[in-house]
């Protein structure tokens, strides 16, 4: 059965009287080439554990199961569980969990289903919660090697943006702090059923074993990022004033110590400069 065929999707919908949920961002992929690109791009090995977010009717799940040792699929929609149990019944290496991904303990899944290989996270993320899902995985330091997911192209552009780019923002810095980012594919809206209003892209985020910068205080690092991008049209001197409780004079001193021009704007700073800024702020706070 070609699960990705529009005719199959319509047949399944009718058979189970299933209604697609706009609120859950349910748009099913119908292009085998894109499915193959995602599987190849995620570099799944025969001994690997794959955790899939939002399996839908099992299109990507089945392909992952052909390549991995074990697949654990996390699906929030109760209505899709009997469908998945049917479409994936020929596979004995798939476990389906009916859970909300934002409330799921991924570390427990990794511990319970760990294989001799690596752990890979894949999925077609609902547009409206892409960022919360990614930051949950990264901030909770889930013991996975990579995250290969489809998302709204606009979000993908923000994640992989470089300093000075109009798309460069807090999300860019945060994800690049935790991961090395590679684009796997661009996905036009026409290859989904039903088609969404926007195009998508697939990114692979290889989780770094070691952070790319040395920080005295990671919380201050993210404080600088949020404060700066929260008022990105202002100079650093103005956008950082008040961050971590620092006055304008204190921020001026912090920037001077860091060797960063107070008249620059936040979107010009790279990862190393954010680290230098945060460490300078940490030094200031410890000495005052």
PDB file of C-alpha atoms in Angstrom:
ATOM      1  CA  UNK A   1       0.000   0.000   0.000  1.00  0.00           C
ATOM      2  CA  UNK A   2       1.366   3.394  -1.024  1.00  0.00           C
ATOM      3  CA  UNK A   3       0.496   5.390   2.080  1.00  0.00           C
ATOM      4  CA  UNK A   4       1.666   8.590   0.429  1.00  0.00           C
ATOM      5  CA  UNK A   5      -0.772   8.319  -2.500  1.00  0.00           C
ATOM      6  CA  UNK A   6      -3.636  10.868  -2.293  1.00  0.00           C
ATOM      7  CA  UNK A   7      -6.096   8.114  -3.232  1.00  0.00           C
ATOM      8  CA  UNK A   8      -4.899   6.005  -0.285  1.00  0.00           C
ATOM      9  CA  UNK A   9      -5.189   8.940   2.108  1.00  0.00           C
ATOM     10  CA  UNK A  10      -8.768   9.609   0.934  1.00  0.00           C
ATOM     11  CA  UNK A  11      -9.603   5.909   1.260  1.00  0.00           C
ATOM     12  CA  UNK A  12      -8.259   5.807   4.817  1.00  0.00           C
ATOM     13  CA  UNK A  13     -10.182   8.962   5.705  1.00  0.00           C
ATOM     14  CA  UNK A  14     -13.418   7.412   4.471  1.00  0.00           C
ATOM     15  CA  UNK A  15     -12.774   4.001   6.006  1.00  0.00           C
ATOM     16  CA  UNK A  16     -12.153   5.411   9.469  1.00  0.00           C
ATOM     17  CA  UNK A  17     -14.409   8.452   9.123  1.00  0.00           C
ATOM     18  CA  UNK A  18     -11.357  10.506  10.002  1.00  0.00           C
ATOM     19  CA  UNK A  19     -11.374  14.283   9.739  1.00  0.00           C
ATOM     20  CA  UNK A  20      -8.149  16.177   9.242  1.00  0.00           C
ATOM     21  CA  UNK A  21      -7.497  18.674  11.998  1.00  0.00           C
ATOM     22  CA  UNK A  22      -6.370  22.162  11.026  1.00  0.00           C
ATOM     23  CA  UNK A  23      -5.663  22.928  14.684  1.00  0.00           C
ATOM     24  CA  UNK A  24      -3.145  20.061  14.775  1.00  0.00           C
ATOM     25  CA  UNK A  25      -1.573  21.099  11.475  1.00  0.00           C
ATOM     26  CA  UNK A  26      -2.393  17.823   9.722  1.00  0.00           C
ATOM     27  CA  UNK A  27      -1.089  17.919   6.151  1.00  0.00           C
ATOM     28  CA  UNK A  28       0.071  14.559   4.814  1.00  0.00           C
ATOM     29  CA  UNK A  29       3.047  14.226   2.474  1.00  0.00           C
ATOM     30  CA  UNK A  30       2.275  12.685  -0.921  1.00  0.00           C
ATOM     31  CA  UNK A  31       5.684  12.778  -2.643  1.00  0.00           C
ATOM     32  CA  UNK A  32       7.829   9.619  -2.400  1.00  0.00           C
ATOM     33  CA  UNK A  33      10.914  11.523  -3.543  1.00  0.00           C
ATOM     34  CA  UNK A  34      10.652  13.918  -0.590  1.00  0.00           C
ATOM     35  CA  UNK A  35      10.032  11.023   1.801  1.00  0.00           C
ATOM     36  CA  UNK A  36      13.198   9.345   0.534  1.00  0.00           C
ATOM     37  CA  UNK A  37      15.139  12.599   0.896  1.00  0.00           C
ATOM     38  CA  UNK A  38      14.088  12.871   4.545  1.00  0.00           C
ATOM     39  CA  UNK A  39      15.076   9.264   5.302  1.00  0.00           C
ATOM     40  CA  UNK A  40      18.403   9.588   3.477  1.00  0.00           C
ATOM     41  CA  UNK A  41      19.066  13.012   4.985  1.00  0.00           C
ATOM     42  CA  UNK A  42      18.499  11.739   8.511  1.00  0.00           C
ATOM     43  CA  UNK A  43      21.216   9.112   7.965  1.00  0.00           C
ATOM     44  CA  UNK A  44      19.344   6.336   9.732  1.00  0.00           C
ATOM     45  CA  UNK A  45      21.461   3.226  10.329  1.00  0.00           C
ATOM     46  CA  UNK A  46      20.320  -0.404  10.797  1.00  0.00           C
ATOM     47  CA  UNK A  47      21.049  -0.336  14.550  1.00  0.00           C
ATOM     48  CA  UNK A  48      19.511   3.090  15.219  1.00  0.00           C
ATOM     49  CA  UNK A  49      16.571   4.149  17.344  1.00  0.00           C
ATOM     50  CA  UNK A  50      14.278   6.575  15.518  1.00  0.00           C
ATOM     51  CA  UNK A  51      11.801   8.760  17.398  1.00  0.00           C
ATOM     52  CA  UNK A  52       9.198  10.258  15.094  1.00  0.00           C
ATOM     53  CA  UNK A  53       7.125  13.298  16.015  1.00  0.00           C
ATOM     54  CA  UNK A  54       3.645  13.357  14.490  1.00  0.00           C
ATOM     55  CA  UNK A  55       3.525  10.220  12.299  1.00  0.00           C
ATOM     56  CA  UNK A  56       0.128  11.031  10.772  1.00  0.00           C
ATOM     57  CA  UNK A  57      -0.971   7.882   8.937  1.00  0.00           C
ATOM     58  CA  UNK A  58       2.532   6.373   9.018  1.00  0.00           C
ATOM     59  CA  UNK A  59       4.040   7.461   5.694  1.00  0.00           C
ATOM     60  CA  UNK A  60       7.454   8.361   7.126  1.00  0.00           C
ATOM     61  CA  UNK A  61       7.159   5.815   9.933  1.00  0.00           C
ATOM     62  CA  UNK A  62       7.061   2.862   7.564  1.00  0.00           C
ATOM     63  CA  UNK A  63      10.100   4.061   5.632  1.00  0.00           C
ATOM     64  CA  UNK A  64      12.011   4.653   8.882  1.00  0.00           C
ATOM     65  CA  UNK A  65      11.119   1.148  10.082  1.00  0.00           C
ATOM     66  CA  UNK A  66      12.654  -0.298   6.902  1.00  0.00           C
ATOM     67  CA  UNK A  67      15.958   1.339   7.790  1.00  0.00           C
ATOM     68  CA  UNK A  68      16.150   1.413  11.606  1.00  0.00           C
ATOM     69  CA  UNK A  69      16.310  -1.098  14.437  1.00  0.00           C
ATOM     70  CA  UNK A  70      13.413   0.464  16.325  1.00  0.00           C
ATOM     71  CA  UNK A  71      10.945   3.289  15.658  1.00  0.00           C
ATOM     72  CA  UNK A  72       8.918   5.040  18.360  1.00  0.00           C
ATOM     73  CA  UNK A  73       6.204   7.302  16.949  1.00  0.00           C
ATOM     74  CA  UNK A  74       4.604   9.980  19.146  1.00  0.00           C
ATOM     75  CA  UNK A  75       1.112  10.992  18.001  1.00  0.00           C
ATOM     76  CA  UNK A  76      -1.263  13.298  19.888  1.00  0.00           C
ATOM     77  CA  UNK A  77      -4.436  12.591  17.868  1.00  0.00           C
ATOM     78  CA  UNK A  78      -6.482   9.697  19.311  1.00  0.00           C
ATOM     79  CA  UNK A  79      -8.225   9.319  15.975  1.00  0.00           C
ATOM     80  CA  UNK A  80      -4.989   8.387  14.222  1.00  0.00           C
ATOM     81  CA  UNK A  81      -3.979   5.594  16.615  1.00  0.00           C
ATOM     82  CA  UNK A  82      -6.232   2.838  15.123  1.00  0.00           C
ATOM     83  CA  UNK A  83      -5.201   3.989  11.643  1.00  0.00           C
ATOM     84  CA  UNK A  84      -1.508   3.715  12.508  1.00  0.00           C
ATOM     85  CA  UNK A  85      -2.036   0.312  14.110  1.00  0.00           C
ATOM     86  CA  UNK A  86      -3.582  -0.815  10.817  1.00  0.00           C
ATOM     87  CA  UNK A  87      -1.235   0.831   8.288  1.00  0.00           C
ATOM     88  CA  UNK A  88       1.882  -0.272  10.214  1.00  0.00           C
ATOM     89  CA  UNK A  89       0.709  -3.720  11.340  1.00  0.00           C
ATOM     90  CA  UNK A  90       3.301  -5.562   9.232  1.00  0.00           C
ATOM     91  CA  UNK A  91       6.165  -3.993  11.212  1.00  0.00           C
ATOM     92  CA  UNK A  92       7.240  -5.498  14.514  1.00  0.00           C
ATOM     93  CA  UNK A  93       9.814  -2.787  15.235  1.00  0.00           C
ATOM     94  CA  UNK A  94       7.379   0.140  15.636  1.00  0.00           C
ATOM     95  CA  UNK A  95       5.931   1.423  18.913  1.00  0.00           C
ATOM     96  CA  UNK A  96       3.144   4.017  18.818  1.00  0.00           C
ATOM     97  CA  UNK A  97       2.709   6.373  21.767  1.00  0.00           C
ATOM     98  CA  UNK A  98      -0.476   8.435  22.042  1.00  0.00           C
ATOM     99  CA  UNK A  99       1.046  11.502  23.703  1.00  0.00           C
ATOM    100  CA  UNK A 100       1.377  15.269  23.408  1.00  0.00           C
ATOM    101  CA  UNK A 101       4.913  15.868  22.160  1.00  0.00           C
ATOM    102  CA  UNK A 102       5.247  19.002  24.300  1.00  0.00           C
ATOM    103  CA  UNK A 103       4.550  16.909  27.411  1.00  0.00           C
ATOM    104  CA  UNK A 104       6.552  13.866  26.345  1.00  0.00           C
ATOM    105  CA  UNK A 105       9.646  12.843  28.304  1.00  0.00           C
ATOM    106  CA  UNK A 106      11.999  12.030  25.438  1.00  0.00           C
ATOM    107  CA  UNK A 107      14.795  10.969  27.769  1.00  0.00           C
ATOM    108  CA  UNK A 108      12.523   8.231  29.118  1.00  0.00           C
ATOM    109  CA  UNK A 109      11.803   7.047  25.565  1.00  0.00           C
ATOM    110  CA  UNK A 110      15.517   6.945  24.765  1.00  0.00           C
ATOM    111  CA  UNK A 111      16.226   4.970  27.947  1.00  0.00           C
ATOM    112  CA  UNK A 112      13.357   2.534  27.385  1.00  0.00           C
ATOM    113  CA  UNK A 113      14.027   1.789  23.717  1.00  0.00           C
ATOM    114  CA  UNK A 114      17.768   2.449  23.382  1.00  0.00           C
ATOM    115  CA  UNK A 115      19.489   0.352  20.714  1.00  0.00           C
ATOM    116  CA  UNK A 116      23.160  -0.319  20.028  1.00  0.00           C
ATOM    117  CA  UNK A 117      23.110   2.390  17.393  1.00  0.00           C
ATOM    118  CA  UNK A 118      22.449   6.123  17.504  1.00  0.00           C
ATOM    119  CA  UNK A 119      19.226   7.956  18.295  1.00  0.00           C
ATOM    120  CA  UNK A 120      17.677  10.015  15.508  1.00  0.00           C
ATOM    121  CA  UNK A 121      14.613  12.249  15.794  1.00  0.00           C
ATOM    122  CA  UNK A 122      12.523  12.836  12.673  1.00  0.00           C
ATOM    123  CA  UNK A 123       9.147  14.297  11.839  1.00  0.00           C
ATOM    124  CA  UNK A 124       6.863  16.649   9.972  1.00  0.00           C
ATOM    125  CA  UNK A 125       6.345  19.326  12.612  1.00  0.00           C
ATOM    126  CA  UNK A 126       3.058  21.219  12.959  1.00  0.00           C
ATOM    127  CA  UNK A 127       3.810  24.783  11.892  1.00  0.00           C
ATOM    128  CA  UNK A 128       2.279  26.419  14.939  1.00  0.00           C
ATOM    129  CA  UNK A 129       4.500  24.610  17.482  1.00  0.00           C
ATOM    130  CA  UNK A 130       7.728  24.034  15.547  1.00  0.00           C
ATOM    131  CA  UNK A 131       9.832  26.358  17.697  1.00  0.00           C
ATOM    132  CA  UNK A 132       8.500  25.108  21.076  1.00  0.00           C
ATOM    133  CA  UNK A 133       9.171  21.497  20.025  1.00  0.00           C
ATOM    134  CA  UNK A 134      12.717  22.197  18.862  1.00  0.00           C
ATOM    135  CA  UNK A 135      13.625  24.245  21.933  1.00  0.00           C
ATOM    136  CA  UNK A 136      12.149  21.596  24.226  1.00  0.00           C
ATOM    137  CA  UNK A 137      14.345  18.909  22.622  1.00  0.00           C
ATOM    138  CA  UNK A 138      17.460  21.079  22.755  1.00  0.00           C
ATOM    139  CA  UNK A 139      17.008  22.648  26.177  1.00  0.00           C
ATOM    140  CA  UNK A 140      16.172  19.292  27.768  1.00  0.00           C
ATOM    141  CA  UNK A 141      19.348  17.931  26.188  1.00  0.00           C
ATOM    142  CA  UNK A 142      17.684  14.812  24.843  1.00  0.00           C
ATOM    143  CA  UNK A 143      20.367  12.203  24.159  1.00  0.00           C
ATOM    144  CA  UNK A 144      19.909  12.150  20.402  1.00  0.00           C
ATOM    145  CA  UNK A 145      22.460  12.543  17.644  1.00  0.00           C
ATOM    146  CA  UNK A 146      20.333  14.521  15.234  1.00  0.00           C
ATOM    147  CA  UNK A 147      16.922  16.044  14.565  1.00  0.00           C
ATOM    148  CA  UNK A 148      15.730  15.880  10.946  1.00  0.00           C
ATOM    149  CA  UNK A 149      12.379  17.576  10.538  1.00  0.00           C
ATOM    150  CA  UNK A 150      10.142  19.294   8.057  1.00  0.00           C
ATOM    151  CA  UNK A 151       8.882  22.744   8.965  1.00  0.00           C
ATOM    152  CA  UNK A 152       7.541  25.933   7.448  1.00  0.00           C
ATOM    153  CA  UNK A 153      10.189  27.310   5.077  1.00  0.00           C
ATOM    154  CA  UNK A 154      10.107  30.660   6.836  1.00  0.00           C
ATOM    155  CA  UNK A 155      11.122  29.034  10.127  1.00  0.00           C
ATOM    156  CA  UNK A 156      13.828  26.973   8.416  1.00  0.00           C
ATOM    157  CA  UNK A 157      15.223  30.174   6.872  1.00  0.00           C
ATOM    158  CA  UNK A 158      15.387  31.736  10.328  1.00  0.00           C
ATOM    159  CA  UNK A 159      17.112  28.733  11.888  1.00  0.00           C
ATOM    160  CA  UNK A 160      19.902  28.537   9.309  1.00  0.00           C
ATOM    161  CA  UNK A 161      20.397  32.295   8.847  1.00  0.00           C
ATOM    162  CA  UNK A 162      23.830  33.894   9.279  1.00  0.00           C
ATOM    163  CA  UNK A 163      24.601  37.203  11.047  1.00  0.00           C
ATOM    164  CA  UNK A 164      23.563  40.207   8.974  1.00  0.00           C
ATOM    165  CA  UNK A 165      20.811  38.271   7.218  1.00  0.00           C
ATOM    166  CA  UNK A 166      17.291  39.676   7.637  1.00  0.00           C
ATOM    167  CA  UNK A 167      16.128  36.264   8.914  1.00  0.00           C
ATOM    168  CA  UNK A 168      18.840  36.092  11.580  1.00  0.00           C
ATOM    169  CA  UNK A 169      17.343  36.176  15.064  1.00  0.00           C
ATOM    170  CA  UNK A 170      17.209  34.626  18.523  1.00  0.00           C
ATOM    171  CA  UNK A 171      16.100  31.277  17.080  1.00  0.00           C
ATOM    172  CA  UNK A 172      19.098  31.224  14.711  1.00  0.00           C
ATOM    173  CA  UNK A 173      21.582  31.758  17.534  1.00  0.00           C
ATOM    174  CA  UNK A 174      19.877  29.324  19.915  1.00  0.00           C
ATOM    175  CA  UNK A 175      19.672  26.413  17.473  1.00  0.00           C
ATOM    176  CA  UNK A 176      23.171  27.017  16.091  1.00  0.00           C
ATOM    177  CA  UNK A 177      24.501  27.041  19.655  1.00  0.00           C
ATOM    178  CA  UNK A 178      23.176  23.509  20.159  1.00  0.00           C
ATOM    179  CA  UNK A 179      23.480  22.146  16.602  1.00  0.00           C
ATOM    180  CA  UNK A 180      25.155  22.162  13.223  1.00  0.00           C
ATOM    181  CA  UNK A 181      22.405  22.913  10.711  1.00  0.00           C
ATOM    182  CA  UNK A 182      22.074  21.518   7.165  1.00  0.00           C
ATOM    183  CA  UNK A 183      19.199  21.933   4.728  1.00  0.00           C
ATOM    184  CA  UNK A 184      18.064  18.632   3.207  1.00  0.00           C
ATOM    185  CA  UNK A 185      15.247  19.717   0.911  1.00  0.00           C
ATOM    186  CA  UNK A 186      12.773  22.417  -0.021  1.00  0.00           C
ATOM    187  CA  UNK A 187       9.213  21.131  -0.163  1.00  0.00           C
ATOM    188  CA  UNK A 188       6.499  22.909  -2.198  1.00  0.00           C
ATOM    189  CA  UNK A 189       3.023  23.110  -0.676  1.00  0.00           C
ATOM    190  CA  UNK A 190       1.564  21.203  -3.631  1.00  0.00           C
ATOM    191  CA  UNK A 191       2.986  17.847  -2.422  1.00  0.00           C
ATOM    192  CA  UNK A 192       0.741  17.734   0.662  1.00  0.00           C
ATOM    193  CA  UNK A 193      -2.828  16.589   1.185  1.00  0.00           C
ATOM    194  CA  UNK A 194      -4.503  18.894   1.866  1.00  0.00           C
ATOM    195  CA  UNK A 195      -2.025  21.524   0.635  1.00  0.00           C
ATOM    196  CA  UNK A 196      -1.032  24.098   3.285  1.00  0.00           C
ATOM    197  CA  UNK A 197      -0.777  27.792   2.464  1.00  0.00           C
ATOM    198  CA  UNK A 198       3.030  27.919   2.629  1.00  0.00           C
ATOM    199  CA  UNK A 199       6.056  25.978   1.391  1.00  0.00           C
ATOM    200  CA  UNK A 200       8.179  23.832   3.692  1.00  0.00           C
ATOM    201  CA  UNK A 201      11.812  22.825   4.116  1.00  0.00           C
ATOM    202  CA  UNK A 202      13.616  19.921   5.749  1.00  0.00           C
ATOM    203  CA  UNK A 203      16.563  20.606   8.041  1.00  0.00           C
ATOM    204  CA  UNK A 204      18.934  18.199   9.740  1.00  0.00           C
ATOM    205  CA  UNK A 205      20.272  19.534  13.017  1.00  0.00           C
ATOM    206  CA  UNK A 206      23.260  17.523  14.209  1.00  0.00           C
ATOM    207  CA  UNK A 207      23.454  17.996  17.970  1.00  0.00           C
ATOM    208  CA  UNK A 208      26.895  19.127  19.048  1.00  0.00           C
ATOM    209  CA  UNK A 209      28.785  16.916  21.505  1.00  0.00           C
ATOM    210  CA  UNK A 210      30.535  20.037  22.769  1.00  0.00           C
ATOM    211  CA  UNK A 211      29.226  23.588  22.710  1.00  0.00           C
ATOM    212  CA  UNK A 212      30.968  25.824  20.130  1.00  0.00           C
ATOM    213  CA  UNK A 213      31.728  28.529  22.724  1.00  0.00           C
ATOM    214  CA  UNK A 214      32.840  28.565  26.355  1.00  0.00           C
ATOM    215  CA  UNK A 215      30.364  30.294  28.662  1.00  0.00           C
ATOM    216  CA  UNK A 216      30.627  31.301  32.290  1.00  0.00           C
ATOM    217  CA  UNK A 217      26.853  31.524  32.600  1.00  0.00           C
ATOM    218  CA  UNK A 218      24.582  30.024  29.948  1.00  0.00           C
ATOM    219  CA  UNK A 219      21.552  31.829  31.385  1.00  0.00           C
ATOM    220  CA  UNK A 220      23.232  35.200  30.816  1.00  0.00           C
ATOM    221  CA  UNK A 221      24.090  34.129  27.264  1.00  0.00           C
ATOM    222  CA  UNK A 222      20.415  33.583  26.461  1.00  0.00           C
ATOM    223  CA  UNK A 223      19.463  36.729  28.380  1.00  0.00           C
ATOM    224  CA  UNK A 224      21.694  38.754  26.041  1.00  0.00           C
ATOM    225  CA  UNK A 225      20.166  37.089  22.996  1.00  0.00           C
ATOM    226  CA  UNK A 226      16.566  37.655  24.067  1.00  0.00           C
ATOM    227  CA  UNK A 227      17.173  41.246  25.167  1.00  0.00           C
ATOM    228  CA  UNK A 228      19.057  42.158  22.018  1.00  0.00           C
ATOM    229  CA  UNK A 229      16.607  40.647  19.541  1.00  0.00           C
ATOM    230  CA  UNK A 230      13.662  41.848  21.627  1.00  0.00           C
ATOM    231  CA  UNK A 231      14.565  45.367  20.489  1.00  0.00           C
ATOM    232  CA  UNK A 232      16.574  44.607  17.375  1.00  0.00           C
ATOM    233  CA  UNK A 233      16.188  48.066  15.811  1.00  0.00           C
ATOM    234  CA  UNK A 234      17.989  49.683  18.725  1.00  0.00           C
ATOM    235  CA  UNK A 235      21.739  49.809  19.280  1.00  0.00           C
ATOM    236  CA  UNK A 236      23.238  47.214  21.611  1.00  0.00           C
ATOM    237  CA  UNK A 237      23.708  49.881  24.258  1.00  0.00           C
ATOM    238  CA  UNK A 238      19.984  50.576  24.302  1.00  0.00           C
ATOM    239  CA  UNK A 239      18.615  47.086  23.678  1.00  0.00           C
ATOM    240  CA  UNK A 240      20.729  45.546  26.456  1.00  0.00           C
ATOM    241  CA  UNK A 241      19.994  48.242  29.025  1.00  0.00           C
ATOM    242  CA  UNK A 242      17.930  46.588  31.740  1.00  0.00           C
ATOM    243  CA  UNK A 243      19.044  43.084  30.785  1.00  0.00           C
ATOM    244  CA  UNK A 244      20.074  41.150  33.885  1.00  0.00           C
ATOM    245  CA  UNK A 245      19.282  44.320  35.831  1.00  0.00           C
ATOM    246  CA  UNK A 246      22.140  46.334  34.318  1.00  0.00           C
ATOM    247  CA  UNK A 247      22.017  50.103  33.892  1.00  0.00           C
ATOM    248  CA  UNK A 248      23.016  51.857  30.678  1.00  0.00           C
ATOM    249  CA  UNK A 249      26.404  52.794  32.167  1.00  0.00           C
ATOM    250  CA  UNK A 250      26.951  49.177  33.200  1.00  0.00           C
ATOM    251  CA  UNK A 251      26.064  47.930  29.724  1.00  0.00           C
ATOM    252  CA  UNK A 252      28.438  50.481  28.202  1.00  0.00           C
ATOM    253  CA  UNK A 253      31.238  49.132  30.406  1.00  0.00           C
ATOM    254  CA  UNK A 254      30.352  45.509  29.592  1.00  0.00           C
ATOM    255  CA  UNK A 255      30.436  46.217  25.843  1.00  0.00           C
ATOM    256  CA  UNK A 256      33.714  48.106  26.129  1.00  0.00           C
ATOM    257  CA  UNK A 257      35.311  45.228  28.042  1.00  0.00           C
ATOM    258  CA  UNK A 258      34.002  42.787  25.413  1.00  0.00           C
ATOM    259  CA  UNK A 259      35.485  44.920  22.638  1.00  0.00           C
ATOM    260  CA  UNK A 260      32.099  45.348  20.980  1.00  0.00           C
ATOM    261  CA  UNK A 261      31.003  48.729  19.595  1.00  0.00           C
ATOM    262  CA  UNK A 262      27.982  49.916  21.597  1.00  0.00           C
ATOM    263  CA  UNK A 263      26.488  51.395  18.425  1.00  0.00           C
ATOM    264  CA  UNK A 264      26.168  48.021  16.674  1.00  0.00           C
ATOM    265  CA  UNK A 265      22.876  46.205  16.366  1.00  0.00           C
ATOM    266  CA  UNK A 266      22.216  42.708  17.618  1.00  0.00           C
ATOM    267  CA  UNK A 267      21.804  41.065  14.183  1.00  0.00           C
ATOM    268  CA  UNK A 268      25.490  41.773  13.421  1.00  0.00           C
ATOM    269  CA  UNK A 269      26.783  39.642  16.304  1.00  0.00           C
ATOM    270  CA  UNK A 270      27.970  36.101  15.658  1.00  0.00           C
ATOM    271  CA  UNK A 271      27.967  33.227  18.147  1.00  0.00           C
ATOM    272  CA  UNK A 272      31.479  33.986  19.405  1.00  0.00           C
ATOM    273  CA  UNK A 273      30.611  37.643  20.008  1.00  0.00           C
ATOM    274  CA  UNK A 274      27.473  36.721  21.934  1.00  0.00           C
ATOM    275  CA  UNK A 275      29.634  34.454  24.119  1.00  0.00           C
ATOM    276  CA  UNK A 276      32.205  37.225  24.680  1.00  0.00           C
ATOM    277  CA  UNK A 277      29.395  39.633  25.567  1.00  0.00           C
ATOM    278  CA  UNK A 278      27.780  37.189  28.011  1.00  0.00           C
ATOM    279  CA  UNK A 279      31.109  36.410  29.670  1.00  0.00           C
ATOM    280  CA  UNK A 280      31.877  40.122  30.012  1.00  0.00           C
ATOM    281  CA  UNK A 281      28.469  40.582  31.611  1.00  0.00           C
ATOM    282  CA  UNK A 282      29.167  37.700  33.992  1.00  0.00           C
ATOM    283  CA  UNK A 283      32.519  39.264  34.975  1.00  0.00           C
ATOM    284  CA  UNK A 284      30.851  42.620  35.585  1.00  0.00           C
ATOM    285  CA  UNK A 285      28.108  41.118  37.741  1.00  0.00           C
ATOM    286  CA  UNK A 286      30.578  39.109  39.838  1.00  0.00           C
ATOM    287  CA  UNK A 287      32.710  42.179  40.516  1.00  0.00           C
ATOM    288  CA  UNK A 288      29.917  44.631  41.347  1.00  0.00           C
TER     289      UNK A 288
END
